[in-house]
Coordinates of C-alpha atoms and ligand atoms in Angstrom, one line a residue:
X1 CA 13.6 -25.4 -5.0
X2 CA 12.6 -22.8 -2.3
X3 CA 9.8 -24.3 -0.2
X4 CA 7.2 -22.4 1.8
X5 CA 9.0 -21.6 5.2
X6 CA 7.6 -23.9 7.8
X7 CA 8.7 -22.2 11.0
X8 CA 7.2 -18.7 10.6
X9 CA 3.8 -17.2 11.0
X10 CA 3.6 -15.3 7.8
X11 CA 7.1 -14.5 6.5
X12 CA 8.0 -16.7 3.5
X13 CA 4.4 -18.4 3.2
X14 CA 4.2 -17.2 -0.1
X15 CA 7.3 -17.6 -2.4
X16 CA 7.5 -16.5 -6.0
X17 CA 10.5 -18.0 -7.5
X18 CA 11.6 -16.6 -10.8
X19 CA 14.6 -17.8 -13.0
X20 CA 15.2 -14.1 -13.9
X21 CA 13.9 -10.6 -13.5
X22 CA 15.0 -7.1 -13.8
X23 CA 15.1 -6.5 -10.0
X24 CA 13.1 -8.4 -7.4
X25 CA 12.6 -5.0 -5.7
X26 CA 10.7 -3.9 -8.9
X27 CA 8.9 -7.1 -9.2
X28 CA 7.7 -6.7 -5.5
X29 CA 6.6 -3.1 -6.3
X30 CA 4.5 -4.5 -9.2
X31 CA 2.8 -6.9 -6.9
X32 CA 1.9 -4.1 -4.4
X33 CA 0.7 -1.7 -7.3
X34 CA -1.5 -4.5 -8.8
X35 CA -3.0 -5.3 -5.3
X36 CA -1.5 -8.8 -5.4
X37 CA 0.8 -8.3 -2.5
X38 CA 0.4 -10.2 0.8
X39 CA 2.5 -9.3 3.8
X40 CA 5.3 -11.8 4.1
X41 CA 5.4 -12.7 0.5
X42 CA 8.9 -13.1 -1.1
X43 CA 10.1 -12.6 -4.6
X44 CA 13.2 -14.6 -5.2
X45 CA 15.1 -14.6 -8.4
X46 CA 18.1 -16.9 -9.6
X47 CA 19.4 -13.8 -11.5
X48 CA 18.6 -10.2 -12.0
X49 CA 19.3 -8.2 -15.1
X50 CA 19.1 -4.8 -13.4
X51 CA 19.8 -5.4 -9.7
X52 CA 19.7 -2.2 -7.8
X53 CA 21.9 -1.2 -4.8
X54 CA 22.0 1.7 -2.4
X55 CA 22.8 5.4 -3.7
X56 CA 21.7 4.5 -7.3
X57 CA 24.4 1.9 -7.6
X58 CA 23.8 -1.4 -9.4
X59 CA 24.0 -4.9 -7.6
X60 CA 26.0 -7.6 -9.4
X61 CA 25.6 -11.2 -8.5
X62 CA 26.4 -14.3 -10.5
X63 CA 23.0 -16.0 -11.2
X64 CA 22.3 -19.2 -9.3
X65 CA 25.0 -18.7 -6.7
X66 CA 23.5 -16.3 -4.3
X67 CA 20.3 -15.2 -2.7
X68 CA 18.8 -12.3 -4.4
X69 CA 15.2 -11.5 -3.0
X70 CA 12.6 -9.1 -1.8
X71 CA 10.4 -9.6 1.1
X72 CA 7.2 -7.6 1.4
X73 CA 6.0 -6.6 4.9
X74 CA 3.3 -4.3 6.0
X75 CA 4.6 -2.6 9.1
X76 CA 1.9 -0.2 9.7
X77 CA 2.9 0.0 13.5
X78 CA 6.0 1.8 12.3
X79 CA 5.8 5.7 11.7
X80 CA 7.5 7.1 8.6
X81 CA 10.0 9.0 10.8
X82 CA 10.9 5.7 12.6
X83 CA 11.7 3.8 9.6
X84 CA 15.3 3.1 10.6
X85 CA 13.9 0.7 13.4
X86 CA 13.2 -1.7 10.5
X87 CA 16.6 -1.2 8.9
X88 CA 18.1 -2.2 12.3
X89 CA 15.9 -5.3 12.7
X90 CA 16.5 -6.4 9.1
X91 CA 20.4 -5.9 9.5
X92 CA 20.4 -7.7 12.7
X93 CA 18.5 -10.8 11.4
X94 CA 20.8 -11.0 8.4
X95 CA 23.9 -10.7 10.6
X96 CA 22.6 -13.4 12.8
X97 CA 22.1 -15.6 9.8
X98 CA 25.6 -15.0 8.5
X99 CA 26.9 -15.7 11.9
X100 CA 25.0 -19.1 12.1
X101 CA 26.6 -20.3 8.9
X102 CA 30.1 -18.7 9.8
X103 CA 30.4 -19.3 13.5
X104 CA 34.2 -18.5 13.4
X105 CA 33.8 -15.2 11.6
X106 CA 33.5 -11.6 13.0
X107 CA 30.1 -10.6 11.7
X108 CA 29.2 -7.0 12.0
X109 CA 26.8 -4.4 10.5
X110 CA 28.4 -1.5 8.7
X111 CA 26.2 1.4 9.2
X112 CA 23.6 1.9 8.0
X113 CA 22.9 -1.7 6.8
X114 CA 25.8 -3.6 5.0
X115 CA 26.6 -6.9 6.5
X116 CA 30.3 -7.6 6.9
X117 CA 32.2 -10.9 7.5
X118 CA 35.8 -10.5 8.7
X119 CA 35.8 -6.9 7.5
X120 CA 34.4 -7.5 3.9
X121 CA 30.9 -7.1 2.6
X122 CA 28.9 -10.1 2.4
X123 CA 25.4 -8.8 2.0
X124 CA 23.6 -5.6 1.0
X125 CA 20.0 -4.4 1.6
X126 CA 17.8 -2.0 -0.2
X127 CA 14.7 -1.3 1.8
X128 CA 12.0 0.8 0.0
X129 CA 8.9 1.9 1.8
X130 CA 5.6 3.1 0.7
X131 CA 3.5 5.3 3.2
X132 CA 0.0 5.7 4.1
X133 CA -0.4 9.1 6.0
X134 CA 2.3 9.1 8.6
X135 CA 2.7 5.2 8.8
X136 CA 4.5 2.7 6.6
X137 CA 2.0 0.8 4.4
X138 CA 4.5 -1.5 2.7
X139 CA 8.1 -2.2 3.0
X140 CA 10.1 -4.0 0.3
X141 CA 13.1 -5.4 2.0
X142 CA 15.6 -6.3 -0.8
X143 CA 18.5 -8.6 0.2
X144 CA 21.5 -9.6 -1.8
X145 CA 23.4 -12.2 0.2
X146 CA 26.5 -13.7 -1.3
X147 CA 26.4 -17.4 -0.8
X148 CA 28.5 -19.5 -3.2
X149 CA 30.1 -16.9 -5.4
X150 CA 33.8 -17.0 -5.1
X151 CA 34.9 -14.5 -7.8
X152 CA 34.0 -10.8 -7.4
X153 CA 36.0 -9.4 -10.3
X154 CA 38.2 -7.4 -8.0
X155 CA 35.2 -6.0 -5.9
X156 CA 36.1 -6.0 -2.2
X157 CA 33.5 -8.4 -1.3
X158 CA 33.1 -12.0 0.2
X159 CA 30.6 -14.9 0.5
X160 CA 29.6 -17.6 2.9
X161 CA 31.7 -20.2 0.7
X162 CA 34.8 -17.9 0.5
X163 CA 34.8 -17.5 4.4
X164 CA 33.8 -21.1 5.3
X165 CA 35.4 -23.0 2.4
X166 CA 32.2 -24.8 2.0
X167 CA 29.4 -24.9 -0.5
X168 CA 26.1 -23.9 1.2
X169 CA 22.5 -24.9 0.4
X170 CA 20.7 -21.9 -0.9
X171 CA 17.2 -23.2 0.4
X172 CA 18.8 -23.8 3.9
X173 CA 20.2 -20.3 4.1
X174 CA 16.9 -18.9 2.8
X175 CA 14.9 -20.8 5.4
X176 CA 17.1 -19.7 8.3
X177 CA 17.0 -16.0 7.1
X178 CA 13.2 -15.9 6.9
X179 CA 12.9 -17.3 10.4
X180 CA 15.4 -14.7 11.8
X181 CA 13.8 -11.9 9.9
X182 CA 10.4 -12.8 11.3
X183 CA 11.7 -13.1 14.8
X184 CA 13.2 -9.7 14.8
X185 CA 10.3 -8.2 13.2
X186 CA 7.9 -9.6 15.8
X187 CA 10.3 -8.5 18.5
X188 CA 10.1 -4.9 17.1
X189 CA 6.3 -5.1 17.0
X190 CA 5.9 -6.4 20.5
X191 CA 8.8 -4.9 22.4
X192 CA 9.6 -1.7 20.5
X193 CA 13.0 -0.7 19.3
X194 CA 15.0 -0.7 22.6
X195 CA 16.3 -4.4 22.4
X196 CA 16.8 -4.2 18.7
X197 CA 18.8 -1.0 19.0
X198 CA 21.1 -2.4 21.6
X199 CA 21.7 -5.6 19.6
X200 CA 22.4 -3.5 16.6
X201 CA 24.9 -1.4 18.4
X202 CA 26.6 -4.5 19.8
X203 CA 27.1 -5.6 16.2
X204 CA 28.1 -2.1 14.8
X205 CA 31.3 -2.2 12.7
X206 CA 34.1 -0.1 14.2
X207 CA 32.0 1.1 17.1
X208 CA 34.3 2.4 19.9
X209 CA 37.4 2.1 17.7
X210 CA 39.4 5.0 16.3
X211 CA 39.3 5.0 12.5
X212 CA 39.5 7.3 9.5
X213 CA 36.5 8.8 7.6
X214 CA 35.8 11.4 5.1
X215 CA 33.3 14.1 5.9
X216 CA 31.3 14.7 2.7
X217 CA 29.0 17.5 4.2
X218 CA 31.0 20.4 2.7
X219 CA 32.0 21.2 -0.8
X220 CA 35.6 20.1 -0.1
X221 CA 35.7 16.6 1.5
X222 CA 37.6 16.5 4.8
X223 CA 39.4 13.5 6.1
X224 CA 39.4 13.1 9.9
X225 CA 39.8 10.6 12.6
X226 CA 36.8 9.7 14.7
X227 CA 35.1 7.1 16.9
X228 CA 31.6 5.8 16.2
X229 CA 29.7 6.2 19.5
X230 CA 26.0 5.8 18.7
X231 CA 22.9 6.0 16.4
X232 CA 20.3 8.4 17.1
X233 CA 16.5 7.7 16.7
X234 CA 16.5 8.9 13.1
X235 CA 19.3 6.4 12.4
X236 CA 22.1 9.1 12.0
X237 CA 25.6 8.2 13.0
X238 CA 27.0 9.8 16.2
X239 CA 30.8 10.2 15.8
X240 CA 33.1 11.4 18.6
X241 CA 35.9 13.6 17.0
X242 CA 38.8 15.4 18.7
X243 CA 36.5 18.2 19.8
X244 CA 33.0 17.3 19.7
X245 CA 30.2 14.8 18.7
X246 CA 29.3 15.1 15.0
X247 CA 26.2 13.8 13.5
X248 CA 26.1 12.3 9.9
X249 CA 23.2 11.4 7.8
X250 CA 23.3 9.0 4.9
X251 CA 25.6 10.2 2.2
X252 CA 27.3 12.6 4.5
X253 CA 30.4 10.3 5.5
X254 CA 32.6 7.8 3.9
X255 CA 34.4 5.0 5.7
X256 CA 38.1 4.9 4.8
X257 CA 40.2 1.9 4.6
Ligands
LIG1 C1 23.4 -2.4 -1.6 O1 24.4 -2.8 -0.7 O2 23.9 -1.5 -2.3 C2 22.2 -2.8 -1.6 C3 22.1 -4.1 -2.4 C4 20.6 -4.8 -2.6 C5 20.7 -5.9 -3.5 C6 19.3 -6.6 -3.5 S1 19.4 -8.1 -4.4 C7 17.7 -8.3 -4.3 C8 17.1 -6.9 -4.3 N1 16.8 -6.5 -5.6 C9 17.5 -5.4 -6.0 O3 17.5 -4.9 -7.3 N2 18.3 -5.0 -5.0 C10 18.1 -5.9 -3.9

């Protein structure tokens, strides 16, 4: 069903397609540990029994209707401290893929790397890096893209089909996604982070718009109004508040409705 991707140099040239597995990120980690990983290989499963999300959450997706995959790269040109560059490149490539299939939708990246279509989550990513010294040795890029699922059991999420009203071909979306991912990866390698960072900022959800957030840095969460201004080199969110610019790391802020 999923063919080797034709229009890339190395991404998607080896595709391991499983009917089911626990988590494609876990299977990818096993390939790395056993020395069978090749940069650019993809583990894709029709369904996962224990799909993992960010912050220890689970990832639920109806088998056979979505893309649940993990791509293995070896971005040894990226230092451990700069790993957010890869998050930006990946988020951007996924957003561009979603925008290609949903030309009329507003497709944005919600910091740090959720993809939104018309203000609802359509894709989540779980990137897990292994280091060699101060460099990234392997990166497992786990992607859960909602394609043809239309019922999310009350979860605030959407899919390509829900937005477009049309059934999409999973192999076609897969192929396009692999090409975009490799394009942004190679751009990062050859041009550095500046163009990627600018394109990421241009797609950033709520950037420049006043909105309500919850500050989770203190024991008692504080609701406040702020405006997302920028992202620093460590990938932290710079937020303008009434009196200052506040800096938020992962898990330190919640976006309110
Ligand atoms: C999130 O938004 O919380 C991240 C979700 C990441 C889900 C994908 S599905 C394929 C890969 N395997 C996993 O177990 N998780 C990622």
